[in-house]
Short mmCIF file of C-alpha atoms in Angstrom, two decimals:
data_model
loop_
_atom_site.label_atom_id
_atom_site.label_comp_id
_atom_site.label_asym_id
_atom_site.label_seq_id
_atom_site.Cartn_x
_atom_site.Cartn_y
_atom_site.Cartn_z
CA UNK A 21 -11.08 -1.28 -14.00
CA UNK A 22 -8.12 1.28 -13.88
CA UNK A 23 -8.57 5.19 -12.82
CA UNK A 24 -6.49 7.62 -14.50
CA UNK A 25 -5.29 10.71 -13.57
CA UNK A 26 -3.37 13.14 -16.59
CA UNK A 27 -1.83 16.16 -15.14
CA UNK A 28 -0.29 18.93 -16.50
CA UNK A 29 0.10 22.74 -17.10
CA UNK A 30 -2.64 24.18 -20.41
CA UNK A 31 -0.94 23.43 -23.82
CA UNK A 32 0.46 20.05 -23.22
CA UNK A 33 -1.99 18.30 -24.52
CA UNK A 34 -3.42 16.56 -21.48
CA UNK A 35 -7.10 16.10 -22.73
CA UNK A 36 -6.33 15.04 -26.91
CA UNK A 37 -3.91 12.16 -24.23
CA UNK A 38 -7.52 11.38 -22.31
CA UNK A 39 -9.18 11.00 -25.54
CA UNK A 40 -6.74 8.27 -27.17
CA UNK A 41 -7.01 6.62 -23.79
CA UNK A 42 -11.08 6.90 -24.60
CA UNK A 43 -10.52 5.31 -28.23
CA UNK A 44 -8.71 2.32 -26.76
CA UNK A 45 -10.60 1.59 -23.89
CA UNK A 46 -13.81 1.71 -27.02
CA UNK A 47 -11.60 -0.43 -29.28
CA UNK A 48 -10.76 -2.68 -26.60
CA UNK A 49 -14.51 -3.32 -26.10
CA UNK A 50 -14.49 -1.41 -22.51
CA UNK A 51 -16.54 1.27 -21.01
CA UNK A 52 -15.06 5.12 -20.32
CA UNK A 53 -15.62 8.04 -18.81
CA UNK A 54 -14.00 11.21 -19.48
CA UNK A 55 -13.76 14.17 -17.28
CA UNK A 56 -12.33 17.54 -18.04
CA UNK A 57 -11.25 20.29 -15.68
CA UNK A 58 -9.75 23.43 -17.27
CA UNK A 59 -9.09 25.77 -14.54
CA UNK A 60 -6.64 28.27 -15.67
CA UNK A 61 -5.33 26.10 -18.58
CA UNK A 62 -4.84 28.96 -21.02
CA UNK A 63 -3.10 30.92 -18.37
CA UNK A 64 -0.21 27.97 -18.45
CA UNK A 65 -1.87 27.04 -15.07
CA UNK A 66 -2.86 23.56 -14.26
CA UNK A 67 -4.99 20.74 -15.98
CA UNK A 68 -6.15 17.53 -14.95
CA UNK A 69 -8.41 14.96 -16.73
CA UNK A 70 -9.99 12.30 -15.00
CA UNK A 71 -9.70 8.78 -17.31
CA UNK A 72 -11.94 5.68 -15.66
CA UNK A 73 -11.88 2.51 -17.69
CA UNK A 74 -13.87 -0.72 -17.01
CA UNK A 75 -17.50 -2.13 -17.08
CA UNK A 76 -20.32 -0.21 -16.08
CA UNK A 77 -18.74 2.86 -15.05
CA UNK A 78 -21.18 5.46 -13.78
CA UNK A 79 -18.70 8.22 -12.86
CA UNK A 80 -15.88 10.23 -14.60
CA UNK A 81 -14.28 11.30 -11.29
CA UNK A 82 -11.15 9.45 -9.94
CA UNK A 83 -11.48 9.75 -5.68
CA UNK A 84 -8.67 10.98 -4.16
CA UNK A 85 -6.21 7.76 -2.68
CA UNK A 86 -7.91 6.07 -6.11
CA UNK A 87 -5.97 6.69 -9.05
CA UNK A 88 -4.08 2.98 -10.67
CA UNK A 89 -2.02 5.51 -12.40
CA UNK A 90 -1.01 8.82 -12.78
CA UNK A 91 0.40 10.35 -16.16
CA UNK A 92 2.31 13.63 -15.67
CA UNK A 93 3.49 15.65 -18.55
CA UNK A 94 5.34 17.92 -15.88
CA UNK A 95 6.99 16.79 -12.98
CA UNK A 96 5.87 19.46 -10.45
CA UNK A 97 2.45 18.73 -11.54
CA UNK A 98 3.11 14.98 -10.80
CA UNK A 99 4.09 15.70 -7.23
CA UNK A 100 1.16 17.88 -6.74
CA UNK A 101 -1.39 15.63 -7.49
CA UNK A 102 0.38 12.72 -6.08
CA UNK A 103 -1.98 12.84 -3.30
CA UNK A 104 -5.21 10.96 -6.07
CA UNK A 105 -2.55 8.10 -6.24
CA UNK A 106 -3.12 4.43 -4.92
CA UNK A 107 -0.74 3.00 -2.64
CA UNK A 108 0.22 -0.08 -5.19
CA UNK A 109 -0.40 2.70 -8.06
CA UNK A 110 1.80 3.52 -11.05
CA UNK A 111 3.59 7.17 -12.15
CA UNK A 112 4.29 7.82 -15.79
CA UNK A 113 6.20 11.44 -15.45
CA UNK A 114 7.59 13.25 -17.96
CA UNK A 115 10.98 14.90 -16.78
CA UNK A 116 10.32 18.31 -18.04
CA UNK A 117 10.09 21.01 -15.84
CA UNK A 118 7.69 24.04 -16.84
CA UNK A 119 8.25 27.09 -13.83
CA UNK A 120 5.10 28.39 -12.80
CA UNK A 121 4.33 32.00 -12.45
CA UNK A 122 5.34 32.16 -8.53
CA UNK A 123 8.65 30.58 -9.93
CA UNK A 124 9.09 33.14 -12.79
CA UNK A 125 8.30 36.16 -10.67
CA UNK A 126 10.59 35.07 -7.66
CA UNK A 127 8.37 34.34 -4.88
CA UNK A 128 9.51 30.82 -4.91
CA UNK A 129 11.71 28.42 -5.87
CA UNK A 130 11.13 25.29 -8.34
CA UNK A 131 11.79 22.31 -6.26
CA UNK A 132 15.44 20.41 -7.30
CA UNK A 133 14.29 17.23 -5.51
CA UNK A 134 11.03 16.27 -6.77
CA UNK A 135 12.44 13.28 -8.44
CA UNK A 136 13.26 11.69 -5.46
CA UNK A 137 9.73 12.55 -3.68
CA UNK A 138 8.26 11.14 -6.27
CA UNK A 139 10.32 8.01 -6.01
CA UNK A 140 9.51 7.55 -2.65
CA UNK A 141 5.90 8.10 -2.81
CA UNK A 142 5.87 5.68 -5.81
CA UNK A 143 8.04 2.45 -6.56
CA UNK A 144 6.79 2.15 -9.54
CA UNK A 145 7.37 5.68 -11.27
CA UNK A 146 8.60 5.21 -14.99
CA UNK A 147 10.55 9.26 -15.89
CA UNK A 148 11.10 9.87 -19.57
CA UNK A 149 12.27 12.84 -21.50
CA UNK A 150 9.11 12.95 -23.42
CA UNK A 151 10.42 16.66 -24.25
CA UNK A 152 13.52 15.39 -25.83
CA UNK A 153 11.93 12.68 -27.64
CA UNK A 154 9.24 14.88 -29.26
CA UNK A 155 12.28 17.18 -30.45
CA UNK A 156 13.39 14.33 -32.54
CA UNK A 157 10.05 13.86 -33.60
CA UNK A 158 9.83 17.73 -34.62
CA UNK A 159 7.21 18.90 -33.05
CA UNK A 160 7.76 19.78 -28.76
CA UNK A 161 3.43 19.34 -29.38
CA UNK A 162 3.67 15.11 -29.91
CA UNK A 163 5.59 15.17 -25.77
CA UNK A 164 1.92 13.73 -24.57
CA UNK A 165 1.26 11.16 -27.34
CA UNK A 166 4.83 10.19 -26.33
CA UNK A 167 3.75 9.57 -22.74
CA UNK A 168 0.96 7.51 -24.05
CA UNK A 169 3.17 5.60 -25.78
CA UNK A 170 5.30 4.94 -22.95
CA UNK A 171 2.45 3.75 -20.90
CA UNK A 172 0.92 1.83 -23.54
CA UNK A 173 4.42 -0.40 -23.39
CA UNK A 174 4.28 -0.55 -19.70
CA UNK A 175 0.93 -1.67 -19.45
CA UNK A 176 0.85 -4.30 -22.04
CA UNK A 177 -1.12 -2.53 -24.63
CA UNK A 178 -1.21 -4.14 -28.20
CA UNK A 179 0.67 -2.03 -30.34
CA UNK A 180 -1.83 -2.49 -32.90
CA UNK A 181 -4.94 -1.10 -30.61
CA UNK A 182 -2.85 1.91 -29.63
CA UNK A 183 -2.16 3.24 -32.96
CA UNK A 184 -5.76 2.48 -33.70
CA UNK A 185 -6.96 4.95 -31.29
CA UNK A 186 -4.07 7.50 -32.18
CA UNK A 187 -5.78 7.20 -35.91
CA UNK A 188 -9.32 7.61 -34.38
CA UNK A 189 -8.55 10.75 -32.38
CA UNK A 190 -6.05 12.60 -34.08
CA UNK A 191 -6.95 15.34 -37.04
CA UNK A 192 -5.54 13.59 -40.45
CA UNK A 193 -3.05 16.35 -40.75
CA UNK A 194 -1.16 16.05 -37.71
CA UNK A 195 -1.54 11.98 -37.80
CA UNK A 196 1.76 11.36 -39.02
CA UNK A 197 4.08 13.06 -36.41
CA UNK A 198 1.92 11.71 -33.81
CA UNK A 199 2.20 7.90 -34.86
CA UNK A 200 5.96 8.74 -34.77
CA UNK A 201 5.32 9.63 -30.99
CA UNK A 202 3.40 6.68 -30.43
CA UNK A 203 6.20 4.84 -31.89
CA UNK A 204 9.07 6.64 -29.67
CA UNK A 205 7.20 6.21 -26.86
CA UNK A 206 6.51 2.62 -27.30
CA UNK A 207 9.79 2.13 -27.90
CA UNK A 208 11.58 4.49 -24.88
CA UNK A 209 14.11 2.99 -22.74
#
């Protein structure tokens, strides 16, 4: 069984990332649950999806102290929700850095050290410049199918099965730039 947790700010593309995670857990002949908590997503505010994997699973909730792994698309988001993560778990974060509105009004400060918080919460934290990568790509959009990517290499993921369940989730228009992503991803350093 693993327990998911994708984190982000509304626009990144945090729930189309729980659904390709759905898709290969289905192709992979396992059972998933999806859960889906908006908030103030539109607003730019934060967005989490819950992602459980295994046999028989009867909720969609990851516990808090639970989570195998957490996917970040942001890394403040990644140290705010570090608290859902296992001791032994895994961090996939994405090194951009999207100010929230206390940041953009001047009531705080965006945190210069969260990279090293979240290495020392978490050994096994993989950063990438998903941001940068997805500029290549063309599209800033694809950042999150790059994380998935990433993970999918990390975790031992057949290739094959992954782009699979890119093809099963994504509209046929946009399929092409995001199997590009897939590919970056997969193939990030």
């Amino acid at each position: 069984m693993a327990n998911i947790l994708i984190v982000g700010v509304g626009g990144q593309g945090t729930l189309l990332a729980s659904r390709v995670l759905g898709n290969y857990a289905v192709l992979t002949g396992q059972d998933c649950k999806l859960s889906e908590v908006h908030g103030m997503s539109q607003r730019g505010g934060s967005v989490v999806t819950h992602v459980r994997v295994g046999n028989n699973i009867l909720s969609p909730i990851v516990a808090v102290g639970d989570a195998d792994i957490i996917i970040a698309f942001e890394k403040l988001e990644a140290l705010r929700w570090r608290h859902y993560l296992k001791k032994d778990g895994m961090m996939v974060v994405n090194e951009q850095e999207i100010m929230p509105m206390p940041v953009i009004t001047g009531a705080m400060e965006y945190p210069n050290d969260i990279k090293q918080k979240l290495q020392e919460i978490c050994k096994n934290t993989l950063f990438i410049n998903a941001a940068e990568l997805a500029h290549e790509c063309g599209n800033v959009k694809v950042a999150n199918v790059i994380m998935l990517g990433a993970l999918a290499k990390n975790l031992g993921f057949k290739y094959e099965d992954i782009i699979e369940a890119v093809k099963m989730t994504v509209p046929a228009r946009f399929l092409d730039i995001n199997l590009m992503a897939i590919e970056k991803g997969f193939n990030a350093k």
